[in-house]
Amino acid sequence: MSLDDAIETVLQKVLQRIRPTEEERAFVEGLMRELEGIARDTIESLDLDVKPYFVGSLAKDTYLAGDHDVDLFLAFPLDTPLEELRERGLELGRAIAERLDSHEVAYAEHPYVRATYRGVKVDLVPCYDVKSWRDVRTAVDRSILHTKWVLDNLRGKNDEVRLLKRFLKGINAYGSEIYVRGFSGYLAEILVIRYGSFLKVLESADFMLRQKVIDPGNWLKREHEVAMKTVGREAEADRPLIVIDPVDPRRNVAANLSWEKYGIFYFKSTQLLENPSEEFFFPMNRKIGNYLSELRRKGTHLVALLFEAPELVDDVLLPQLERSARGFERALSREGFNVLGWNVGRKSGKAFIMLEVDRRERERVTIKPGPEFFTERGRDFYLKNERVWLVGKRLFAEKNVMDDIVEVISELLEKNQVATGKSIRENIRNAEITLDYVPKELEDEAYLFLSREKWNLKG
Amino acid sequence: MSLDDAIETVLQKVLQRIRPTEEERAFVEGLMRELEGIARDTIESLDLDVKPYFVGSLAKDTYLAGDHDVDLFLAFPLDTPLEELRERGLELGRAIAERLDSHEVAYAEHPYVRATYRGVKVDLVPCYDVKSWRDVRTAVDRSILHTKWVLDNLRGKNDEVRLLKRFLKGINAYGSEIYVRGFSGYLAEILVIRYGSFLKVLESADFMLRQKVIDPGNWLKREHEVAMKTVGREAEADRPLIVIDPVDPRRNVAANLSWEKYGIFYFKSTQLLENPSEEFFFPMNRKIGNYLSELRRKGTHLVALLFEAPELVDDVLLPQLERSARGFERALSREGFNVLGWNVGRKSGKAFIMLEVDRRERERVTIKPGPEFFTERGRDFYLKNERVWLVGKRLFAEKNVMDDIVEVISELLEKNQVATGKSIRENIRNAEITLDYVPKELEDEAYLFLSREKWNLKG
């Protein structure tokens, strides 16, 4: 079997798993019609001038089998004041949700209603009824334009998008959330439209990085100045890709895509093209080993901080954990410990920060550099220290310090000398600190981290 | 007893030990007259136009009791060609030495004869008979001018010079040799002449550092341009003091004085003035402890390299050892070991380099940074390494390394990755390397180093 045939076989198998069945499709379409009816009824009964739009992968028919959450946008006229939109929008969302199974209010830039109906999650999001990028006022307003653009341009490539999304999920590069920094669904759709197919997107992994700017809306001609400003700004920020949003020349669709996730996409694309396998789309669980053996093999040590995770969504919590881990890295390096890597996350209600360090004890005495000897401060330093010597004109003395890394960390936290995330500072202060030990439920995580299998591009 | 009285008492006691007795004085003077006679006879018998001069502390009567080596300079007319001066000078020196007890030829800028006579060392040094700095041709020519200047200006302060010299010896800051970098005898004489007495020199330790330039010859008026050039050059070199040689405006008498030795002088001066004691002049041996206990106390480790000392004078060997120690410091730091301090020297025919390090083993795995992923080299790096991950656009991988510091050092030497002194490179390559152990004869040295008592300004 040729390589092309082998790839085709794999893609067909994958498609069988991710393409919605006729049954699911019928269910989803019935659901949408029903929801639209309810929405229109409610709008009318409240005497509002609002249009309901379906957006997202359901509306574009690019959703994966079994993954059919509904995004129903409630578009107010452009002349509605923002305050009124927020108020009436929430009111309307609630009134619609009353007729569904259950609901709660969620918060993004504006509050919106998150409901469930017949086992499906339904988001009811108020927005403006924009016709052009010049009208855009809130972050969600573009969704209607995105949906329209994709529907106008996809030309039956829906399954190609499904393949790309599933591939990105499989290699852990799907989602533009701040703690993923991967490819959004919309970006996947644009790439398929731009390069023509799933495989062509993969084959272009190197080319598009070099080309850097992708402009499917032809904005560089139509709105040269605005588009060039976007390109300049995003190039300055050193993004891997600059994909000018076909519905808004001010926006880089790939603004949240990190180099790490692009790199994974880059290597995995080649791998799939050379060694096709369903595993790229549906990876098996990584082989797990013993984290203690891993520590012995490497001759390093693991410090883990465990604490109650505060009531924060991952979008907020994870960046705070990352910032804190970097804070520990810097603070410990000042104290003579080398942090080889770190890993953060949340598991069974607890948040954790793991630090891989070069040793568990440092020397008990460090050399303290002092001022120049012939100064006021030099004389003080001379008087205050027991053994003092010179290197050039500078005084030096010994300083006794704690040698155990857990004690050092405790003291750093006590003295507030670790730059931690603001909203988890108190939790970290009260964290349980363990050395070369993690509780049962974190053992796999510790192994994946220490072995670097968690991020292994070859895994 | 007042502080002044206490100081006076100490100085009197010290003077009793360092001022030559009438007996010694008579012996020395007899010796000098006798040597002068022999020299004049020999010059005449060889039919040379040479004048014998006594220079140095004997000629200036600033020598310490028991320390009366003779410097007899043989001054040739200025019109003698250099080659002839070297040849005839050595010839004359030998001819004089034939009539003394024993002799050998030694080498400085020029060869000279080192003889002994009646138990006293006698250096017979050829030079030019210069009358002014403009005549100076070889490094030793100034000595005659120095001797004359001190004799003309000392005005009976001979004992003050003796006190200062003995004090500098006691605090280990005497001698301008490259491996001491302290105060020369001539500098001590100038300071006493400039400040008036031993105690006044000590009291001026802070003042003279701030004043920076000392110009007893008044060159800044008499030869402004030449003297300013000297000041500019030496200020650029950041010397602690700029003492324009009263017999040569081109020269800083304190050019070889290091900040370390000035610092010792600075602190010890204050200490003596506040707590007078003979100990400053005649220190007892430092209290010696056990170097292994010191290592345990500090939680550090000692690496010692021991090797055959090559046939080099200390002036050459010690700077080479220091350069090598700094080379090890840099190389080990690149390898993840922190060098807290180093110490070099020569003992019973062996040279040694001691390094105090933070640990004896490092982690067995280090993180190896690679190139950017989308490059040719990035692809190579990806293929060559087992586990590869990204931080930003940069690839990283693990690398297995040796963890034992002795093995690391051996490998560094093998791969020629330590910047060592040139003339001891081979010796160092064949050095014996020990960890937390030194042979019996180096135990005290190891203790003084590890405890920093060796350099302790408060010791």
PDB file of C-alpha atoms in Angstrom, chain A residues 3-210:
ATOM      1  CA  LEU A   3       1.848   6.168   1.556  1.00  0.00           C
ATOM      2  CA  ASP A   4      -1.000   8.142  -0.029  1.00  0.00           C
ATOM      3  CA  ASP A   5      -3.321   5.170   0.265  1.00  0.00           C
ATOM      4  CA  ALA A   6      -2.256   4.610   3.838  1.00  0.00           C
ATOM      5  CA  ILE A   7      -3.063   8.210   4.699  1.00  0.00           C
ATOM      6  CA  GLU A   8      -6.396   8.011   2.933  1.00  0.00           C
ATOM      7  CA  THR A   9      -7.285   4.862   4.858  1.00  0.00           C
ATOM      8  CA  VAL A  10      -6.475   6.532   8.170  1.00  0.00           C
ATOM      9  CA  LEU A  11      -8.499   9.641   7.310  1.00  0.00           C
ATOM     10  CA  GLN A  12     -11.504   7.571   6.312  1.00  0.00           C
ATOM     11  CA  LYS A  13     -11.364   5.664   9.573  1.00  0.00           C
ATOM     12  CA  VAL A  14     -11.109   8.872  11.529  1.00  0.00           C
ATOM     13  CA  LEU A  15     -13.961  10.448   9.617  1.00  0.00           C
ATOM     14  CA  GLN A  16     -16.189   7.520  10.525  1.00  0.00           C
ATOM     15  CA  ARG A  17     -15.646   8.439  14.159  1.00  0.00           C
ATOM     16  CA  ILE A  18     -15.967  12.213  13.941  1.00  0.00           C
ATOM     17  CA  ARG A  19     -18.556  12.846  11.220  1.00  0.00           C
ATOM     18  CA  PRO A  20     -22.018  13.172  12.802  1.00  0.00           C
ATOM     19  CA  THR A  21     -24.418  10.411  11.787  1.00  0.00           C
ATOM     20  CA  GLU A  22     -27.627  11.214   9.936  1.00  0.00           C
ATOM     21  CA  GLU A  23     -29.374  10.527  13.215  1.00  0.00           C
ATOM     22  CA  GLU A  24     -27.291  13.029  15.176  1.00  0.00           C
ATOM     23  CA  ARG A  25     -27.602  15.543  12.374  1.00  0.00           C
ATOM     24  CA  ALA A  26     -31.406  15.223  12.399  1.00  0.00           C
ATOM     25  CA  PHE A  27     -31.473  15.589  16.177  1.00  0.00           C
ATOM     26  CA  VAL A  28     -29.309  18.686  16.069  1.00  0.00           C
ATOM     27  CA  GLU A  29     -31.299  20.311  13.306  1.00  0.00           C
ATOM     28  CA  GLY A  30     -34.582  19.608  15.083  1.00  0.00           C
ATOM     29  CA  LEU A  31     -33.093  21.073  18.250  1.00  0.00           C
ATOM     30  CA  MET A  32     -32.018  24.244  16.465  1.00  0.00           C
ATOM     31  CA  ARG A  33     -35.414  24.768  14.835  1.00  0.00           C
ATOM     32  CA  GLU A  34     -37.106  24.226  18.156  1.00  0.00           C
ATOM     33  CA  LEU A  35     -34.777  26.665  19.946  1.00  0.00           C
ATOM     34  CA  GLU A  36     -35.250  29.229  17.214  1.00  0.00           C
ATOM     35  CA  GLY A  37     -38.998  28.991  17.640  1.00  0.00           C
ATOM     36  CA  ILE A  38     -38.771  29.422  21.390  1.00  0.00           C
ATOM     37  CA  ALA A  39     -36.431  32.395  20.939  1.00  0.00           C
ATOM     38  CA  ARG A  40     -38.668  34.125  18.409  1.00  0.00           C
ATOM     39  CA  ASP A  41     -41.735  33.561  20.602  1.00  0.00           C
ATOM     40  CA  THR A  42     -40.006  34.990  23.637  1.00  0.00           C
ATOM     41  CA  ILE A  43     -38.656  37.995  21.715  1.00  0.00           C
ATOM     42  CA  GLU A  44     -42.113  38.720  20.462  1.00  0.00           C
ATOM     43  CA  SER A  45     -43.740  38.286  23.868  1.00  0.00           C
ATOM     44  CA  LEU A  46     -41.242  40.754  25.341  1.00  0.00           C
ATOM     45  CA  ASP A  47     -41.817  43.072  22.391  1.00  0.00           C
ATOM     46  CA  LEU A  48     -38.096  43.323  21.589  1.00  0.00           C
ATOM     47  CA  ASP A  49     -36.392  44.167  18.294  1.00  0.00           C
ATOM     48  CA  VAL A  50     -33.889  41.290  18.496  1.00  0.00           C
ATOM     49  CA  LYS A  51     -32.775  38.738  15.919  1.00  0.00           C
ATOM     50  CA  PRO A  52     -31.667  35.232  16.980  1.00  0.00           C
ATOM     51  CA  TYR A  53     -28.563  33.838  15.200  1.00  0.00           C
ATOM     52  CA  PHE A  54     -26.949  30.455  15.519  1.00  0.00           C
ATOM     53  CA  VAL A  55     -23.178  30.776  15.470  1.00  0.00           C
ATOM     54  CA  GLY A  56     -20.232  28.474  16.180  1.00  0.00           C
ATOM     55  CA  SER A  57     -19.469  25.013  14.797  1.00  0.00           C
ATOM     56  CA  LEU A  58     -23.091  23.859  14.900  1.00  0.00           C
ATOM     57  CA  ALA A  59     -24.213  26.734  12.682  1.00  0.00           C
ATOM     58  CA  LYS A  60     -21.257  26.155  10.364  1.00  0.00           C
ATOM     59  CA  ASP A  61     -21.735  22.379  10.373  1.00  0.00           C
ATOM     60  CA  THR A  62     -18.149  21.824  11.393  1.00  0.00           C
ATOM     61  CA  TYR A  63     -18.856  20.204  14.764  1.00  0.00           C
ATOM     62  CA  LEU A  64     -17.421  16.834  15.732  1.00  0.00           C
ATOM     63  CA  ALA A  65     -19.732  13.915  16.351  1.00  0.00           C
ATOM     64  CA  GLY A  66     -21.015  14.003  19.923  1.00  0.00           C
ATOM     65  CA  ASP A  67     -19.788  17.543  20.436  1.00  0.00           C
ATOM     66  CA  HIS A  68     -22.842  19.653  19.608  1.00  0.00           C
ATOM     67  CA  ASP A  69     -23.153  22.531  22.074  1.00  0.00           C
ATOM     68  CA  VAL A  70     -25.423  25.301  20.841  1.00  0.00           C
ATOM     69  CA  ASP A  71     -24.455  28.965  20.597  1.00  0.00           C
ATOM     70  CA  LEU A  72     -27.557  31.102  20.165  1.00  0.00           C
ATOM     71  CA  PHE A  73     -26.765  34.782  19.811  1.00  0.00           C
ATOM     72  CA  LEU A  74     -29.394  37.432  20.465  1.00  0.00           C
ATOM     73  CA  ALA A  75     -28.603  40.385  18.258  1.00  0.00           C
ATOM     74  CA  PHE A  76     -29.837  43.845  19.325  1.00  0.00           C
ATOM     75  CA  PRO A  77     -30.034  46.844  16.980  1.00  0.00           C
ATOM     76  CA  LEU A  78     -26.841  48.931  16.776  1.00  0.00           C
ATOM     77  CA  ASP A  79     -28.552  51.935  18.341  1.00  0.00           C
ATOM     78  CA  THR A  80     -29.231  50.080  21.607  1.00  0.00           C
ATOM     79  CA  PRO A  81     -27.195  51.656  24.432  1.00  0.00           C
ATOM     80  CA  LEU A  82     -24.661  49.206  25.900  1.00  0.00           C
ATOM     81  CA  GLU A  83     -26.265  49.293  29.364  1.00  0.00           C
ATOM     82  CA  GLU A  84     -29.648  48.457  27.908  1.00  0.00           C
ATOM     83  CA  LEU A  85     -28.178  45.630  25.821  1.00  0.00           C
ATOM     84  CA  ARG A  86     -26.648  44.074  28.932  1.00  0.00           C
ATOM     85  CA  GLU A  87     -29.867  44.370  30.909  1.00  0.00           C
ATOM     86  CA  ARG A  88     -32.377  43.404  28.241  1.00  0.00           C
ATOM     87  CA  GLY A  89     -30.052  40.748  26.891  1.00  0.00           C
ATOM     88  CA  LEU A  90     -29.806  38.995  30.233  1.00  0.00           C
ATOM     89  CA  GLU A  91     -33.549  39.373  30.735  1.00  0.00           C
ATOM     90  CA  LEU A  92     -34.273  37.853  27.342  1.00  0.00           C
ATOM     91  CA  GLY A  93     -31.775  35.038  27.884  1.00  0.00           C
ATOM     92  CA  ARG A  94     -33.409  34.195  31.176  1.00  0.00           C
ATOM     93  CA  ALA A  95     -36.898  34.292  29.681  1.00  0.00           C
ATOM     94  CA  ILE A  96     -35.850  31.879  26.927  1.00  0.00           C
ATOM     95  CA  ALA A  97     -34.043  29.621  29.403  1.00  0.00           C
ATOM     96  CA  GLU A  98     -37.157  29.429  31.568  1.00  0.00           C
ATOM     97  CA  ARG A  99     -38.640  27.353  28.788  1.00  0.00           C
ATOM     98  CA  LEU A 100     -35.599  25.030  28.653  1.00  0.00           C
ATOM     99  CA  ASP A 101     -34.416  22.444  31.198  1.00  0.00           C
ATOM    100  CA  SER A 102     -32.109  24.400  33.531  1.00  0.00           C
ATOM    101  CA  HIS A 103     -29.890  27.467  33.477  1.00  0.00           C
ATOM    102  CA  GLU A 104     -27.408  29.701  35.262  1.00  0.00           C
ATOM    103  CA  VAL A 105     -25.789  33.074  34.604  1.00  0.00           C
ATOM    104  CA  ALA A 106     -22.174  33.028  33.433  1.00  0.00           C
ATOM    105  CA  TYR A 107     -19.768  35.930  32.994  1.00  0.00           C
ATOM    106  CA  ALA A 108     -17.501  36.838  30.117  1.00  0.00           C
ATOM    107  CA  GLU A 109     -17.121  40.456  28.929  1.00  0.00           C
ATOM    108  CA  HIS A 110     -20.908  40.590  29.598  1.00  0.00           C
ATOM    109  CA  PRO A 111     -23.138  38.293  31.582  1.00  0.00           C
ATOM    110  CA  TYR A 112     -24.951  35.643  29.560  1.00  0.00           C
ATOM    111  CA  VAL A 113     -27.192  32.672  30.204  1.00  0.00           C
ATOM    112  CA  ARG A 114     -25.883  29.130  30.074  1.00  0.00           C
ATOM    113  CA  ALA A 115     -28.749  26.667  29.790  1.00  0.00           C
ATOM    114  CA  THR A 116     -29.233  22.979  29.031  1.00  0.00           C
ATOM    115  CA  TYR A 117     -31.955  21.538  26.856  1.00  0.00           C
ATOM    116  CA  ARG A 118     -32.478  17.881  26.023  1.00  0.00           C
ATOM    117  CA  GLY A 119     -29.012  17.121  27.342  1.00  0.00           C
ATOM    118  CA  VAL A 120     -27.334  19.788  25.217  1.00  0.00           C
ATOM    119  CA  LYS A 121     -25.538  22.896  26.522  1.00  0.00           C
ATOM    120  CA  VAL A 122     -27.111  26.056  25.123  1.00  0.00           C
ATOM    121  CA  ASP A 123     -25.392  29.453  25.486  1.00  0.00           C
ATOM    122  CA  LEU A 124     -27.689  32.454  25.068  1.00  0.00           C
ATOM    123  CA  VAL A 125     -25.432  35.415  24.363  1.00  0.00           C
ATOM    124  CA  PRO A 126     -26.579  39.005  23.791  1.00  0.00           C
ATOM    125  CA  CYS A 127     -24.695  40.965  21.108  1.00  0.00           C
ATOM    126  CA  TYR A 128     -25.072  43.703  18.518  1.00  0.00           C
ATOM    127  CA  ASP A 129     -26.459  42.940  15.086  1.00  0.00           C
ATOM    128  CA  VAL A 130     -23.332  44.076  13.206  1.00  0.00           C
ATOM    129  CA  LYS A 131     -23.083  44.063   9.431  1.00  0.00           C
ATOM    130  CA  SER A 132     -19.451  45.118   9.185  1.00  0.00           C
ATOM    131  CA  TRP A 133     -16.262  45.266  11.282  1.00  0.00           C
ATOM    132  CA  ARG A 134     -16.798  49.007  11.666  1.00  0.00           C
ATOM    133  CA  ASP A 135     -19.888  48.249  13.777  1.00  0.00           C
ATOM    134  CA  VAL A 136     -18.165  45.858  16.177  1.00  0.00           C
ATOM    135  CA  ARG A 137     -18.552  47.007  19.791  1.00  0.00           C
ATOM    136  CA  THR A 138     -18.185  43.973  22.029  1.00  0.00           C
ATOM    137  CA  ALA A 139     -15.880  40.951  21.784  1.00  0.00           C
ATOM    138  CA  VAL A 140     -18.687  38.588  20.774  1.00  0.00           C
ATOM    139  CA  ASP A 141     -20.129  40.729  17.978  1.00  0.00           C
ATOM    140  CA  ARG A 142     -17.811  39.247  15.369  1.00  0.00           C
ATOM    141  CA  SER A 143     -19.216  35.727  15.791  1.00  0.00           C
ATOM    142  CA  ILE A 144     -22.151  36.396  13.489  1.00  0.00           C
ATOM    143  CA  LEU A 145     -19.778  37.704  10.813  1.00  0.00           C
ATOM    144  CA  HIS A 146     -17.435  34.727  11.283  1.00  0.00           C
ATOM    145  CA  THR A 147     -20.281  32.271  10.843  1.00  0.00           C
ATOM    146  CA  LYS A 148     -21.479  34.021   7.708  1.00  0.00           C
ATOM    147  CA  TRP A 149     -17.977  34.180   6.219  1.00  0.00           C
ATOM    148  CA  VAL A 150     -17.297  30.490   6.813  1.00  0.00           C
ATOM    149  CA  LEU A 151     -20.683  29.466   5.392  1.00  0.00           C
ATOM    150  CA  ASP A 152     -20.010  31.596   2.310  1.00  0.00           C
ATOM    151  CA  ASN A 153     -16.513  30.199   1.731  1.00  0.00           C
ATOM    152  CA  LEU A 154     -16.329  26.630   2.995  1.00  0.00           C
ATOM    153  CA  ARG A 155     -17.739  25.064  -0.224  1.00  0.00           C
ATOM    154  CA  GLY A 156     -18.359  21.636   1.232  1.00  0.00           C
ATOM    155  CA  LYS A 157     -14.978  21.267   2.946  1.00  0.00           C
ATOM    156  CA  ASN A 158     -16.761  20.612   6.260  1.00  0.00           C
ATOM    157  CA  ASP A 159     -15.164  17.194   6.822  1.00  0.00           C
ATOM    158  CA  GLU A 160     -11.716  18.627   6.146  1.00  0.00           C
ATOM    159  CA  VAL A 161     -12.306  21.057   9.011  1.00  0.00           C
ATOM    160  CA  ARG A 162     -13.472  18.171  11.185  1.00  0.00           C
ATOM    161  CA  LEU A 163     -10.239  16.277  10.453  1.00  0.00           C
ATOM    162  CA  LEU A 164      -8.095  19.289  11.277  1.00  0.00           C
ATOM    163  CA  LYS A 165      -9.939  20.008  14.522  1.00  0.00           C
ATOM    164  CA  ARG A 166      -9.686  16.385  15.630  1.00  0.00           C
ATOM    165  CA  PHE A 167      -5.987  16.314  14.729  1.00  0.00           C
ATOM    166  CA  LEU A 168      -5.375  19.512  16.732  1.00  0.00           C
ATOM    167  CA  LYS A 169      -7.252  17.993  19.668  1.00  0.00           C
ATOM    168  CA  GLY A 170      -5.254  14.814  19.402  1.00  0.00           C
ATOM    169  CA  ILE A 171      -1.920  16.633  19.517  1.00  0.00           C
ATOM    170  CA  ASN A 172      -3.196  18.914  22.293  1.00  0.00           C
ATOM    171  CA  ALA A 173      -3.073  22.133  20.260  1.00  0.00           C
ATOM    172  CA  TYR A 174      -6.784  22.926  19.958  1.00  0.00           C
ATOM    173  CA  GLY A 175      -8.349  25.955  21.617  1.00  0.00           C
ATOM    174  CA  SER A 176      -7.343  29.584  21.860  1.00  0.00           C
ATOM    175  CA  GLU A 177      -7.981  29.875  25.603  1.00  0.00           C
ATOM    176  CA  ILE A 178      -5.141  31.545  27.449  1.00  0.00           C
ATOM    177  CA  TYR A 179      -4.082  28.311  29.157  1.00  0.00           C
ATOM    178  CA  VAL A 180      -3.992  26.406  25.858  1.00  0.00           C
ATOM    179  CA  ARG A 181      -2.805  29.022  23.356  1.00  0.00           C
ATOM    180  CA  GLY A 182      -3.540  26.698  20.476  1.00  0.00           C
ATOM    181  CA  PHE A 183      -5.614  26.915  17.260  1.00  0.00           C
ATOM    182  CA  SER A 184      -9.214  28.141  17.535  1.00  0.00           C
ATOM    183  CA  GLY A 185     -11.972  26.430  15.553  1.00  0.00           C
ATOM    184  CA  TYR A 186     -12.311  29.530  13.401  1.00  0.00           C
ATOM    185  CA  LEU A 187      -8.561  29.484  12.635  1.00  0.00           C
ATOM    186  CA  ALA A 188      -8.859  25.817  11.621  1.00  0.00           C
ATOM    187  CA  GLU A 189     -11.709  26.716   9.264  1.00  0.00           C
ATOM    188  CA  ILE A 190      -9.746  29.578   7.712  1.00  0.00           C
ATOM    189  CA  LEU A 191      -6.720  27.343   7.135  1.00  0.00           C
ATOM    190  CA  VAL A 192      -8.810  24.702   5.386  1.00  0.00           C
ATOM    191  CA  ILE A 193     -10.447  27.363   3.213  1.00  0.00           C
ATOM    192  CA  ARG A 194      -7.060  28.912   2.455  1.00  0.00           C
ATOM    193  CA  TYR A 195      -5.112  25.700   1.652  1.00  0.00           C
ATOM    194  CA  GLY A 196      -7.989  23.595   0.346  1.00  0.00           C
ATOM    195  CA  SER A 197      -7.869  20.468   2.496  1.00  0.00           C
ATOM    196  CA  PHE A 198      -6.752  18.940   5.756  1.00  0.00           C
ATOM    197  CA  LEU A 199      -3.670  17.385   4.173  1.00  0.00           C
ATOM    198  CA  LYS A 200      -2.751  20.578   2.342  1.00  0.00           C
ATOM    199  CA  VAL A 201      -2.863  22.462   5.644  1.00  0.00           C
ATOM    200  CA  LEU A 202      -0.476  19.921   7.144  1.00  0.00           C
ATOM    201  CA  GLU A 203       1.808  20.082   4.139  1.00  0.00           C
ATOM    202  CA  SER A 204       1.912  23.869   4.496  1.00  0.00           C
ATOM    203  CA  ALA A 205       3.126  23.838   8.130  1.00  0.00           C
ATOM    204  CA  ASP A 206       6.588  25.031   7.182  1.00  0.00           C
ATOM    205  CA  PHE A 207       5.507  27.241   4.274  1.00  0.00           C
ATOM    206  CA  MET A 208       2.877  29.209   6.180  1.00  0.00           C
ATOM    207  CA  LEU A 209       5.350  29.909   8.975  1.00  0.00           C
ATOM    208  CA  ARG A 210       7.737  31.459   6.458  1.00  0.00           C
TER     209      ARG A 210
END
